[in-house]
Short mmCIF file of C-alpha atoms and ligand atoms in Angstrom, two decimals:
data_model
loop_
_atom_site.label_atom_id
_atom_site.label_comp_id
_atom_site.label_asym_id
_atom_site.label_seq_id
_atom_site.Cartn_x
_atom_site.Cartn_y
_atom_site.Cartn_z
CA MET F 1 161.91 123.25 90.79
CA VAL F 2 159.52 120.40 89.93
CA LYS F 3 156.18 121.68 88.70
CA ASN F 4 152.54 120.87 89.24
CA LEU F 5 150.60 119.59 86.25
CA ILE F 6 147.24 121.34 85.96
CA GLY F 7 145.42 120.22 82.82
CA ALA F 8 148.04 120.51 80.08
CA GLU F 9 150.08 123.17 81.86
CA TRP F 10 153.16 122.72 84.05
CA ARG F 11 153.02 125.39 86.77
CA ALA F 12 155.48 126.37 89.49
CA PRO F 13 153.53 127.67 92.47
CA SER F 14 155.07 130.41 94.58
CA GLY F 15 155.55 129.70 98.25
CA PRO F 16 157.58 127.31 100.37
CA VAL F 17 159.69 124.50 98.87
CA LEU F 18 161.51 121.45 100.21
CA PRO F 19 164.82 120.04 98.98
CA VAL F 20 164.92 116.73 97.10
CA TYR F 21 168.14 114.83 97.80
CA ASN F 22 170.34 112.28 96.21
CA PRO F 23 170.45 110.11 99.36
CA ALA F 24 173.71 108.45 98.30
CA THR F 25 175.63 111.74 98.30
CA GLY F 26 173.50 113.95 100.53
CA GLU F 27 173.35 116.58 97.76
CA VAL F 28 170.25 118.58 96.96
CA ILE F 29 169.27 117.80 93.37
CA GLU F 30 165.87 119.49 93.09
CA GLU F 31 163.25 121.47 94.93
CA VAL F 32 159.63 120.51 95.40
CA PRO F 33 156.86 123.04 96.05
CA LEU F 34 154.57 122.67 99.05
CA SER F 35 151.25 123.36 97.36
CA GLY F 36 148.20 124.41 99.33
CA GLY F 37 144.44 124.55 98.86
CA GLU F 38 144.56 126.89 95.87
CA GLU F 39 146.78 124.62 93.76
CA VAL F 40 144.79 121.56 94.80
CA ASP F 41 141.59 123.29 93.73
CA GLN F 42 143.12 124.17 90.34
CA ALA F 43 144.07 120.54 89.79
CA VAL F 44 140.66 119.26 90.88
CA GLN F 45 138.87 121.77 88.63
CA ALA F 46 141.00 120.65 85.66
CA ALA F 47 140.04 117.06 86.46
CA VAL F 48 136.36 118.00 86.77
CA ARG F 49 136.44 119.61 83.30
CA ALA F 50 138.23 116.62 81.79
CA PHE F 51 135.79 114.15 83.33
CA GLN F 52 132.94 115.44 81.17
CA SER F 53 134.41 114.05 77.96
CA TRP F 54 136.83 111.43 79.35
CA SER F 55 134.06 109.48 81.08
CA ARG F 56 132.22 109.33 77.73
CA THR F 57 135.27 108.38 75.67
CA PRO F 58 134.72 104.86 74.34
CA LEU F 59 136.43 102.21 76.39
CA MET F 60 138.48 100.91 73.48
CA GLU F 61 139.93 104.40 72.90
CA ARG F 62 140.89 104.60 76.57
CA VAL F 63 142.49 101.16 76.38
CA GLN F 64 144.42 101.99 73.19
CA LEU F 65 145.94 105.00 74.96
CA MET F 66 146.89 102.73 77.85
CA PHE F 67 148.63 100.35 75.44
CA ARG F 68 150.54 103.32 74.00
CA TYR F 69 151.47 104.38 77.54
CA LYS F 70 152.77 100.90 78.26
CA GLU F 71 154.97 101.08 75.12
CA LEU F 72 156.40 104.41 76.22
CA LEU F 73 157.14 103.10 79.72
CA GLU F 74 158.99 100.16 78.15
CA GLU F 75 160.98 102.52 75.93
CA HIS F 76 161.93 104.61 78.97
CA PHE F 77 162.43 101.64 81.29
CA GLU F 78 166.13 102.24 82.03
CA GLU F 79 165.68 105.98 82.38
CA LEU F 80 162.90 105.46 84.95
CA ALA F 81 165.01 102.96 86.89
CA HIS F 82 167.95 105.39 87.01
CA LEU F 83 165.64 108.16 88.19
CA VAL F 84 164.39 105.97 91.03
CA THR F 85 167.94 105.15 92.10
CA LEU F 86 168.99 108.80 91.86
CA HIS F 87 166.45 110.23 94.28
CA HIS F 88 165.37 107.19 96.30
CA GLY F 89 168.73 105.47 96.68
CA LYS F 90 167.82 101.81 96.06
CA THR F 91 170.12 99.76 93.83
CA LEU F 92 169.58 99.83 90.09
CA GLU F 93 168.55 96.18 90.16
CA GLU F 94 165.90 96.98 92.76
CA ALA F 95 164.80 100.04 90.79
CA ARG F 96 164.41 97.90 87.66
CA GLY F 97 162.28 95.47 89.67
CA GLU F 98 160.15 98.36 90.87
CA VAL F 99 159.59 99.77 87.36
CA ARG F 100 158.74 96.29 86.06
CA ARG F 101 156.15 95.71 88.78
CA GLY F 102 154.69 99.15 88.05
CA ILE F 103 154.39 98.46 84.32
CA GLU F 104 152.62 95.20 85.16
CA VAL F 105 149.79 97.27 86.62
CA VAL F 106 149.55 99.15 83.31
CA ASP F 107 149.37 95.77 81.55
CA PHE F 108 146.59 94.84 83.94
CA ALA F 109 144.77 98.14 83.31
CA CYS F 110 144.66 97.16 79.62
CA SER F 111 142.39 94.26 80.60
CA ALA F 112 139.62 96.76 81.40
CA PRO F 113 137.32 95.38 78.65
CA SER F 114 137.05 92.17 80.68
CA LEU F 115 137.08 93.71 84.13
CA LEU F 116 134.54 96.47 83.48
CA GLN F 117 131.90 94.08 82.19
CA GLY F 118 128.60 94.14 84.01
CA ARG F 119 126.07 91.35 84.48
CA THR F 120 122.58 90.63 83.21
CA LEU F 121 119.80 88.35 84.38
CA ARG F 122 116.85 87.87 82.08
CA GLU F 123 113.32 87.09 83.20
CA VAL F 124 114.02 87.83 86.82
CA ASN F 125 110.31 88.41 87.07
CA ARG F 126 107.64 87.93 84.41
CA GLY F 127 108.88 90.01 81.44
CA VAL F 128 111.51 91.72 83.59
CA ASP F 129 115.28 91.75 82.93
CA GLN F 130 117.94 93.11 85.20
CA ASN F 131 121.29 94.65 84.12
CA LEU F 132 124.29 95.84 86.10
CA PHE F 133 126.66 98.49 84.66
CA HIS F 134 129.91 99.89 86.05
CA TYR F 135 130.27 103.69 86.02
CA PRO F 136 133.30 105.80 86.92
CA LEU F 137 133.17 107.86 90.12
CA GLY F 138 134.44 111.22 88.84
CA VAL F 139 137.57 112.93 90.17
CA VAL F 140 139.68 110.66 92.35
CA ALA F 141 142.97 111.26 94.17
CA GLY F 142 146.09 109.24 94.94
CA ILE F 143 148.62 109.80 97.71
CA PRO F 144 151.67 107.51 97.45
CA PRO F 145 154.63 107.05 99.87
CA PHE F 146 158.30 107.76 99.19
CA ASN F 147 159.59 104.22 98.89
CA PHE F 148 158.34 103.26 95.41
CA PRO F 149 158.27 106.54 93.45
CA VAL F 150 157.28 104.83 90.18
CA MET F 151 155.54 101.60 91.16
CA ILE F 152 153.02 102.92 93.67
CA PRO F 153 151.75 105.85 91.55
CA LEU F 154 151.27 103.17 88.86
CA TRP F 155 149.17 101.13 91.30
CA MET F 156 146.81 104.10 91.32
CA PHE F 157 146.07 106.20 88.24
CA PRO F 158 146.21 103.67 85.34
CA ILE F 159 143.30 101.62 86.71
CA ALA F 160 141.38 104.72 87.78
CA VAL F 161 141.63 106.45 84.39
CA VAL F 162 141.04 103.40 82.22
CA ALA F 163 137.80 102.99 84.19
CA GLY F 164 136.83 106.52 83.10
CA ASN F 165 137.79 108.61 86.13
CA THR F 166 140.08 111.64 86.12
CA PHE F 167 142.92 111.81 88.60
CA VAL F 168 144.82 114.12 90.93
CA LEU F 169 148.11 112.62 92.13
CA LYS F 170 149.95 114.07 95.11
CA PRO F 171 153.40 112.42 94.91
CA SER F 172 155.62 111.94 97.96
CA GLU F 173 157.44 115.19 98.66
CA ARG F 174 160.58 113.15 99.31
CA THR F 175 160.57 111.33 95.95
CA PRO F 176 158.51 113.41 93.51
CA LEU F 177 160.61 112.91 90.36
CA GLY F 178 159.22 109.51 89.32
CA ALA F 179 155.65 110.83 89.21
CA VAL F 180 156.72 113.84 87.13
CA ARG F 181 158.30 111.61 84.49
CA LEU F 182 155.28 109.28 84.55
CA ALA F 183 152.99 112.27 83.94
CA GLU F 184 155.14 113.57 81.05
CA LEU F 185 154.98 110.18 79.36
CA PHE F 186 151.25 110.02 80.04
CA LEU F 187 150.73 113.24 78.06
CA GLU F 188 153.09 111.99 75.36
CA ALA F 189 150.94 108.85 75.01
CA GLY F 190 148.10 111.14 73.96
CA PHE F 191 145.80 111.15 76.99
CA PRO F 192 143.71 114.34 76.95
CA GLU F 193 144.63 117.20 79.28
CA GLY F 194 143.20 117.06 82.78
CA VAL F 195 142.85 113.26 82.89
CA LEU F 196 145.96 113.13 85.11
CA ASN F 197 147.00 116.14 87.22
CA LEU F 198 149.88 116.45 89.68
CA VAL F 199 150.01 118.56 92.81
CA HIS F 200 153.20 118.43 94.82
CA GLY F 201 153.19 118.98 98.54
CA ALA F 202 152.68 117.39 101.93
CA LYS F 203 150.04 117.53 104.66
CA GLU F 204 148.42 120.78 103.55
CA ALA F 205 147.87 119.48 100.01
CA VAL F 206 146.58 116.15 101.35
CA ASP F 207 144.13 117.90 103.67
CA ALA F 208 142.88 120.04 100.78
CA LEU F 209 142.21 116.88 98.76
CA LEU F 210 140.46 115.21 101.70
CA GLY F 211 138.22 118.24 102.14
CA HIS F 212 137.49 118.94 98.47
CA PRO F 213 133.84 118.23 97.66
CA GLU F 214 134.63 117.21 94.05
CA VAL F 215 137.04 114.44 95.08
CA ARG F 216 135.02 111.22 95.18
CA ALA F 217 137.63 108.70 96.30
CA VAL F 218 141.08 108.70 97.85
CA GLN F 219 143.69 105.99 97.49
CA PHE F 220 146.51 106.23 100.00
CA VAL F 221 149.63 104.16 100.60
CA GLY F 222 152.00 105.12 103.43
CA SER F 223 152.59 104.83 107.17
CA GLU F 224 149.99 103.45 109.55
CA PRO F 225 149.19 106.61 111.53
CA VAL F 226 148.64 108.61 108.34
CA ALA F 227 146.65 105.76 106.73
CA ARG F 228 144.35 105.73 109.76
CA TYR F 229 143.96 109.51 109.57
CA ILE F 230 143.22 109.45 105.81
CA TYR F 231 140.66 106.69 106.31
CA GLN F 232 138.84 108.64 109.00
CA GLU F 233 138.98 112.05 107.31
CA ALA F 234 138.01 110.79 103.86
CA ALA F 235 135.10 108.82 105.32
CA ARG F 236 134.01 111.81 107.42
CA ASN F 237 133.82 113.79 104.18
CA GLY F 238 131.79 111.09 102.45
CA LYS F 239 134.55 109.77 100.20
CA ARG F 240 135.40 106.25 99.25
CA VAL F 241 138.81 105.35 100.68
CA SER F 242 141.48 102.72 100.39
CA ALA F 243 144.40 103.30 102.77
CA ALA F 244 147.35 100.91 102.98
CA GLY F 245 149.57 101.36 106.04
CA GLY F 246 152.78 100.07 107.60
CA ALA F 247 153.99 96.58 108.41
CA LYS F 248 156.01 94.33 110.69
CA ASN F 249 156.57 91.16 108.72
CA HIS F 250 157.68 87.88 110.28
CA LEU F 251 159.77 85.24 108.52
CA VAL F 252 159.31 81.89 110.22
CA VAL F 253 162.09 79.33 109.68
CA MET F 254 161.30 75.69 110.48
CA PRO F 255 163.94 73.08 111.39
CA ASP F 256 163.28 71.29 108.07
CA ALA F 257 163.86 74.44 105.96
CA ASP F 258 166.47 74.29 103.22
CA LEU F 259 168.76 77.04 104.49
CA ASP F 260 170.66 77.29 101.19
CA LEU F 261 167.41 78.42 99.59
CA ALA F 262 166.07 80.33 102.57
CA LEU F 263 169.16 82.44 103.28
CA PRO F 264 169.29 84.60 100.14
CA ALA F 265 165.51 85.07 100.41
CA ILE F 266 165.74 86.17 104.05
CA LEU F 267 168.64 88.56 103.40
CA ASN F 268 166.90 90.09 100.41
CA SER F 269 163.65 90.44 102.33
CA ALA F 270 165.32 92.14 105.32
CA PHE F 271 167.91 94.30 103.57
CA GLY F 272 166.66 94.79 100.00
CA ASN F 273 165.57 98.38 99.39
CA ALA F 274 167.57 99.09 102.57
CA GLY F 275 164.62 97.65 104.49
CA GLU F 276 162.39 100.50 103.27
CA ARG F 277 159.70 98.20 101.96
CA CYS F 278 156.27 97.37 103.38
CA LEU F 279 157.00 93.74 102.51
CA ALA F 280 160.40 93.75 104.25
CA GLY F 281 161.06 90.81 106.56
CA SER F 282 161.65 92.41 109.93
CA VAL F 283 161.69 89.53 112.42
CA ALA F 284 163.15 86.10 111.62
CA VAL F 285 161.62 83.55 113.99
CA ALA F 286 163.73 80.41 114.33
CA VAL F 287 161.67 77.41 115.34
CA GLY F 288 163.25 74.65 117.47
CA GLU F 289 166.75 73.42 116.76
CA VAL F 290 167.33 75.53 113.63
CA GLY F 291 168.18 78.55 115.85
CA PRO F 292 172.00 78.41 116.10
CA ARG F 293 172.42 77.28 112.45
CA LEU F 294 170.14 80.02 111.19
CA LEU F 295 171.83 82.74 113.24
CA GLU F 296 175.28 81.69 112.05
CA ARG F 297 174.20 81.75 108.40
CA VAL F 298 172.35 85.08 108.75
CA VAL F 299 175.37 86.72 110.40
CA GLU F 300 177.77 85.37 107.81
CA GLY F 301 175.50 86.42 104.91
CA THR F 302 174.82 89.88 106.33
CA ARG F 303 178.53 90.59 106.77
CA ARG F 304 179.08 89.90 103.10
CA LEU F 305 176.55 92.50 101.91
CA ARG F 306 178.04 95.58 100.29
CA VAL F 307 176.73 99.02 101.21
CA GLY F 308 177.07 101.86 98.71
CA PRO F 309 175.44 104.07 96.09
CA GLY F 310 172.67 102.24 94.27
CA TRP F 311 174.17 102.85 90.83
CA GLU F 312 177.45 101.03 91.64
CA ALA F 313 177.74 97.43 90.44
CA GLY F 314 177.93 94.88 93.26
CA VAL F 315 176.17 97.06 95.83
CA ASP F 316 173.48 95.24 97.85
CA VAL F 317 172.26 97.93 100.23
CA GLY F 318 171.72 101.56 99.24
CA PRO F 319 171.25 104.56 101.57
CA LEU F 320 168.18 105.45 103.60
CA ILE F 321 165.92 108.22 102.38
CA ARG F 322 166.97 111.04 104.74
CA GLU F 323 169.40 111.74 107.57
CA GLU F 324 166.47 112.11 110.05
CA HIS F 325 165.21 108.69 109.04
CA ARG F 326 168.70 107.21 109.42
CA ARG F 327 168.87 108.62 112.94
CA ARG F 328 165.46 107.17 113.74
CA VAL F 329 166.56 103.69 112.64
CA VAL F 330 169.81 104.03 114.63
CA GLY F 331 167.62 104.95 117.61
CA TYR F 332 165.71 101.66 117.22
CA ILE F 333 168.98 99.68 117.16
CA GLN F 334 170.08 101.44 120.35
CA GLN F 335 166.72 100.79 121.98
CA GLY F 336 166.86 97.10 121.03
CA ILE F 337 170.27 96.78 122.69
CA GLU F 338 169.03 98.59 125.81
CA GLU F 339 166.09 96.19 126.00
CA GLY F 340 168.44 93.19 126.00
CA ALA F 341 169.00 92.26 122.35
CA GLU F 342 172.53 91.78 121.03
CA ALA F 343 173.71 93.51 117.84
CA VAL F 344 175.54 90.51 116.34
CA VAL F 345 176.04 92.56 113.18
CA ASP F 346 176.11 96.30 113.83
CA GLY F 347 175.78 98.54 110.78
CA ARG F 348 176.09 101.82 112.63
CA GLY F 349 179.75 102.29 111.77
CA VAL F 350 179.13 102.96 108.06
CA GLU F 351 180.21 106.49 107.16
CA GLY F 352 178.46 109.12 104.99
CA PRO F 353 178.40 111.60 103.14
CA GLY F 354 175.10 109.93 102.07
CA PHE F 355 172.46 108.62 104.46
CA PHE F 356 174.00 105.16 104.80
CA LEU F 357 173.40 102.58 107.48
CA GLY F 358 174.88 99.11 107.27
CA PRO F 359 172.68 96.03 107.60
CA THR F 360 172.21 95.14 111.25
CA VAL F 361 171.17 91.91 112.96
CA LEU F 362 169.69 92.00 116.46
CA ASP F 363 169.73 88.62 118.20
CA ARG F 364 167.54 87.41 121.06
CA VAL F 365 164.73 89.81 120.36
CA SER F 366 161.71 88.92 122.46
CA PRO F 367 158.13 89.72 121.36
CA LYS F 368 157.75 92.27 124.16
CA MET F 369 160.56 94.53 122.90
CA VAL F 370 159.79 97.67 120.93
CA VAL F 371 161.97 96.45 118.03
CA ALA F 372 159.73 93.37 117.79
CA ARG F 373 156.53 95.41 117.61
CA GLU F 374 157.15 98.67 115.76
CA GLU F 375 157.93 99.18 112.10
CA ILE F 376 161.61 100.18 111.81
CA PHE F 377 161.73 100.68 108.03
CA GLY F 378 165.48 100.26 107.74
CA PRO F 379 168.09 97.51 107.25
CA VAL F 380 167.55 95.85 110.64
CA LEU F 381 166.67 92.18 111.06
CA SER F 382 165.60 90.96 114.49
CA VAL F 383 166.05 87.28 115.30
CA SER F 384 163.75 85.65 117.80
CA TYR F 385 163.16 82.05 118.88
CA ALA F 386 160.13 79.79 119.27
CA HIS F 387 159.80 76.16 120.41
CA THR F 388 156.97 75.29 118.05
CA LEU F 389 155.27 76.53 114.89
CA GLU F 390 152.23 77.52 116.98
CA GLU F 391 154.45 79.69 119.15
CA ALA F 392 156.00 81.30 116.05
CA ILE F 393 152.55 82.04 114.60
CA ALA F 394 151.49 83.53 117.93
CA GLN F 395 154.57 85.82 117.82
CA ALA F 396 153.65 87.01 114.34
CA ASN F 397 150.01 87.54 115.34
CA ARG F 398 150.97 89.53 118.41
CA VAL F 399 151.94 92.62 116.37
CA LYS F 400 149.16 94.97 115.31
CA TYR F 401 150.12 94.81 111.64
CA GLY F 402 149.08 92.09 109.19
CA ASN F 403 150.73 92.83 105.87
CA MET F 404 152.90 89.80 105.12
CA ALA F 405 154.24 86.68 106.83
CA THR F 406 156.31 83.93 105.31
CA ILE F 407 157.42 80.44 106.27
CA PHE F 408 160.45 78.44 105.18
CA THR F 409 159.85 74.70 105.42
CA SER F 410 159.87 71.48 103.43
CA SER F 411 156.63 70.34 105.06
CA GLY F 412 153.35 70.96 103.28
CA ARG F 413 151.57 70.33 106.53
CA ALA F 414 153.51 73.08 108.33
CA ALA F 415 153.02 75.47 105.41
CA ARG F 416 149.29 74.85 105.48
CA ALA F 417 149.04 75.28 109.25
CA PHE F 418 150.94 78.57 108.86
CA ARG F 419 148.68 79.79 106.09
CA GLU F 420 145.60 78.98 108.13
CA GLY F 421 146.84 80.44 111.40
CA VAL F 422 148.72 83.59 110.52
CA GLU F 423 146.83 86.90 110.62
CA ALA F 424 148.38 88.46 107.53
CA GLY F 425 146.81 89.20 104.16
CA MET F 426 149.87 88.23 102.10
CA VAL F 427 151.54 84.93 102.93
CA GLY F 428 154.74 83.49 101.50
CA VAL F 429 155.93 79.90 101.44
CA ASN F 430 159.67 79.46 100.85
CA LEU F 431 160.10 83.02 99.60
CA GLY F 432 161.06 86.23 101.30
CA VAL F 433 158.80 88.81 99.66
CA ALA F 434 155.24 87.63 98.95
CA GLN F 435 154.27 90.42 96.58
CA PRO F 436 151.06 89.65 94.68
CA PHE F 437 151.15 90.24 90.94
CA ALA F 438 149.07 93.13 89.59
CA PHE F 439 146.06 90.92 88.82
CA TYR F 440 145.71 89.98 92.51
CA PRO F 441 144.98 92.49 95.27
CA PHE F 442 147.75 93.82 97.52
CA SER F 443 145.81 92.59 100.48
CA GLY F 444 147.19 93.77 103.81
CA TRP F 445 145.14 93.02 106.94
CA ARG F 446 144.64 94.63 110.34
CA ALA F 447 146.59 97.88 110.92
CA SER F 448 148.29 97.42 107.53
CA PHE F 449 145.10 98.36 105.70
CA PHE F 450 142.07 100.58 106.26
CA GLY F 451 139.19 100.16 103.85
CA ASP F 452 137.52 97.36 101.92
CA LEU F 453 139.02 97.23 98.44
CA HIS F 454 142.80 96.86 98.12
CA PRO F 455 145.32 98.23 95.62
CA HIS F 456 145.32 96.58 92.16
CA GLY F 457 143.68 93.31 91.14
CA PRO F 458 139.91 93.18 90.56
CA ASP F 459 139.49 95.07 93.86
CA ALA F 460 140.87 98.20 92.21
CA PHE F 461 138.32 98.12 89.36
CA LEU F 462 135.56 97.84 91.95
CA PHE F 463 137.10 100.64 94.00
CA TYR F 464 137.19 103.00 91.02
CA THR F 465 133.65 102.30 89.77
CA ARG F 466 130.12 102.43 91.10
CA ARG F 467 127.36 100.14 90.01
CA LYS F 468 124.03 100.96 88.45
CA VAL F 469 121.35 98.29 88.29
CA VAL F 470 118.67 98.69 85.64
CA VAL F 471 115.44 96.72 85.94
CA GLU F 472 113.61 96.63 82.59
CA ARG F 473 110.16 95.68 81.35
CA TRP F 474 109.28 96.25 77.70
P1 LIG K 501 154.05 108.69 105.09
O1 LIG K 501 152.81 108.20 105.74
O2 LIG K 501 154.96 109.56 105.86
O3 LIG K 501 153.68 109.51 103.76
C1 LIG K 501 152.82 108.99 102.78
C2 LIG K 501 152.11 110.13 102.08
O4 LIG K 501 151.32 110.83 103.03
C3 LIG K 501 153.05 111.16 101.47
O5 LIG K 501 152.56 111.50 100.20
C4 LIG K 501 153.00 112.31 102.45
O6 LIG K 501 153.12 113.56 101.81
C5 LIG K 501 151.64 112.20 103.08
N1 LIG K 501 151.62 112.59 104.50
C6 LIG K 501 152.63 112.44 105.40
N2 LIG K 501 152.24 112.86 106.62
C7 LIG K 501 150.97 113.29 106.49
C8 LIG K 501 150.03 113.85 107.41
N3 LIG K 501 150.32 114.03 108.69
N4 LIG K 501 148.81 114.17 106.93
C9 LIG K 501 148.49 113.98 105.64
N5 LIG K 501 149.34 113.46 104.73
C10 LIG K 501 150.57 113.12 105.14
O7 LIG K 501 154.81 107.39 104.54
P2 LIG K 501 156.26 107.31 103.88
O8 LIG K 501 157.28 107.51 104.93
O9 LIG K 501 156.31 108.14 102.65
O10 LIG K 501 156.27 105.80 103.41
C11 LIG K 501 156.69 104.75 104.22
C12 LIG K 501 155.52 104.05 104.87
O11 LIG K 501 154.63 103.56 103.87
C13 LIG K 501 155.92 102.82 105.67
O12 LIG K 501 155.17 102.78 106.86
C14 LIG K 501 155.54 101.66 104.77
O13 LIG K 501 155.26 100.44 105.44
C15 LIG K 501 154.31 102.19 104.12
N6 LIG K 501 154.03 101.52 102.87
C16 LIG K 501 152.94 100.69 102.84
C17 LIG K 501 152.65 99.99 101.69
C18 LIG K 501 151.47 99.07 101.65
O14 LIG K 501 151.04 98.71 100.57
N7 LIG K 501 150.89 98.69 102.77
C19 LIG K 501 153.46 100.14 100.55
C20 LIG K 501 154.56 101.00 100.62
C21 LIG K 501 154.82 101.68 101.79
#
């Protein structure tokens, strides 16, 4: 059974457990405990004790430990990628990409000496100077989703702890193994006990964190209904909160797009990570006369994708996370067909034993259909049509989410009009996944984000600190 990390001690709580699967074989490979309020309190108390000295540890000592952590993550890069593939299912190439993007946040955390600087203004009044300092908050908590078991925990605790906070991480109960390995390496890097604590579990553990008076801030990444709930509950309890939610990303293809460049980007966006990505392209909107050409190329490209275990060479699409989730995605395909779409590529025939679903293309999806509005989170690409760019932008803006939208075009004018008009916080031009690098915020809009300050980038340093202004006269 995977264990909680309380201070320096790995503890296995008694009580209920859940299986952890290898989604490519359907086998149970581990068990994860469902911790409750008692375990959460132990972790928070360990973090409270550690905060006393950690928040006073000189910044350059904290940064040196972060550099050491970065070295260890590099040394264990392949091992971490294999672990992601083993219990999440994505291909090894995708897992390597995930680990790399996670380490980039650790690199960014090492720039704390620049990002934690305050400001001063001398002689603001006669003989009066004013100074602004950044202080850590105290104990803070992170609640990541299942789909990036290494990268998303790394969005959270490195920036929080380098800023002087202590952390309680509640990993996804479906993919808890990445966080365990990250925590082991964190201790090996030499961080003091209690700076990072792990509590495994699900709703009960989350609710205990949301209600704990010592937890000052909560960073959440996951589905939209839970993000909304976390935002409300954390705020009700007086906590700072950053809650990233789901998505429904549109890929707009203009008649002047270079389809040779656009095609691989569209296929990767829709089917990479088996579509279990908050930056997955979900609806391809063909503008004007590109429609038939685009559909033909998408169908042809999708049919060539290989489905299989993520560790096998040449595999493009790994399994989904669980059988229930696979059934849910199949349900969406069925619903799309019932609403009038045509499954021009139908992935439902792919056989188990793992939780596999082949990439699927639904043609003639209209904006009113459920498959055009709801997040499917599987390897399903809807194709819809628009006469003009304005109409395509209106389709994208009709959904409640606003995570990402991208355009494929050779016109700067069209790209600019798209950027200006689309209601999404991450915009791509001629690429399929517009993921900001760690030094920019992951800036979803509308129902894709609840809060003010986004994951990573300078936002995250502001999120994990509070400001003190000192007005001085001597
Ligand atoms: P999820 O919302 O089911 O779970 C996320 C976390 O919340 C987990 O740690 C889980 O234990 C906890 N949780 C689940 N239900 C809860 C409840 N009722 N009360 C309290 N806590 C609860 O999400 P998931 O299925 O793990 O992840 C997929 C979702 O995450 C997708 O919607 C995807 O778009 C989204 N996501 C968003 C981003 C982003 O940056 N916007 C990034 C990755 C994933």
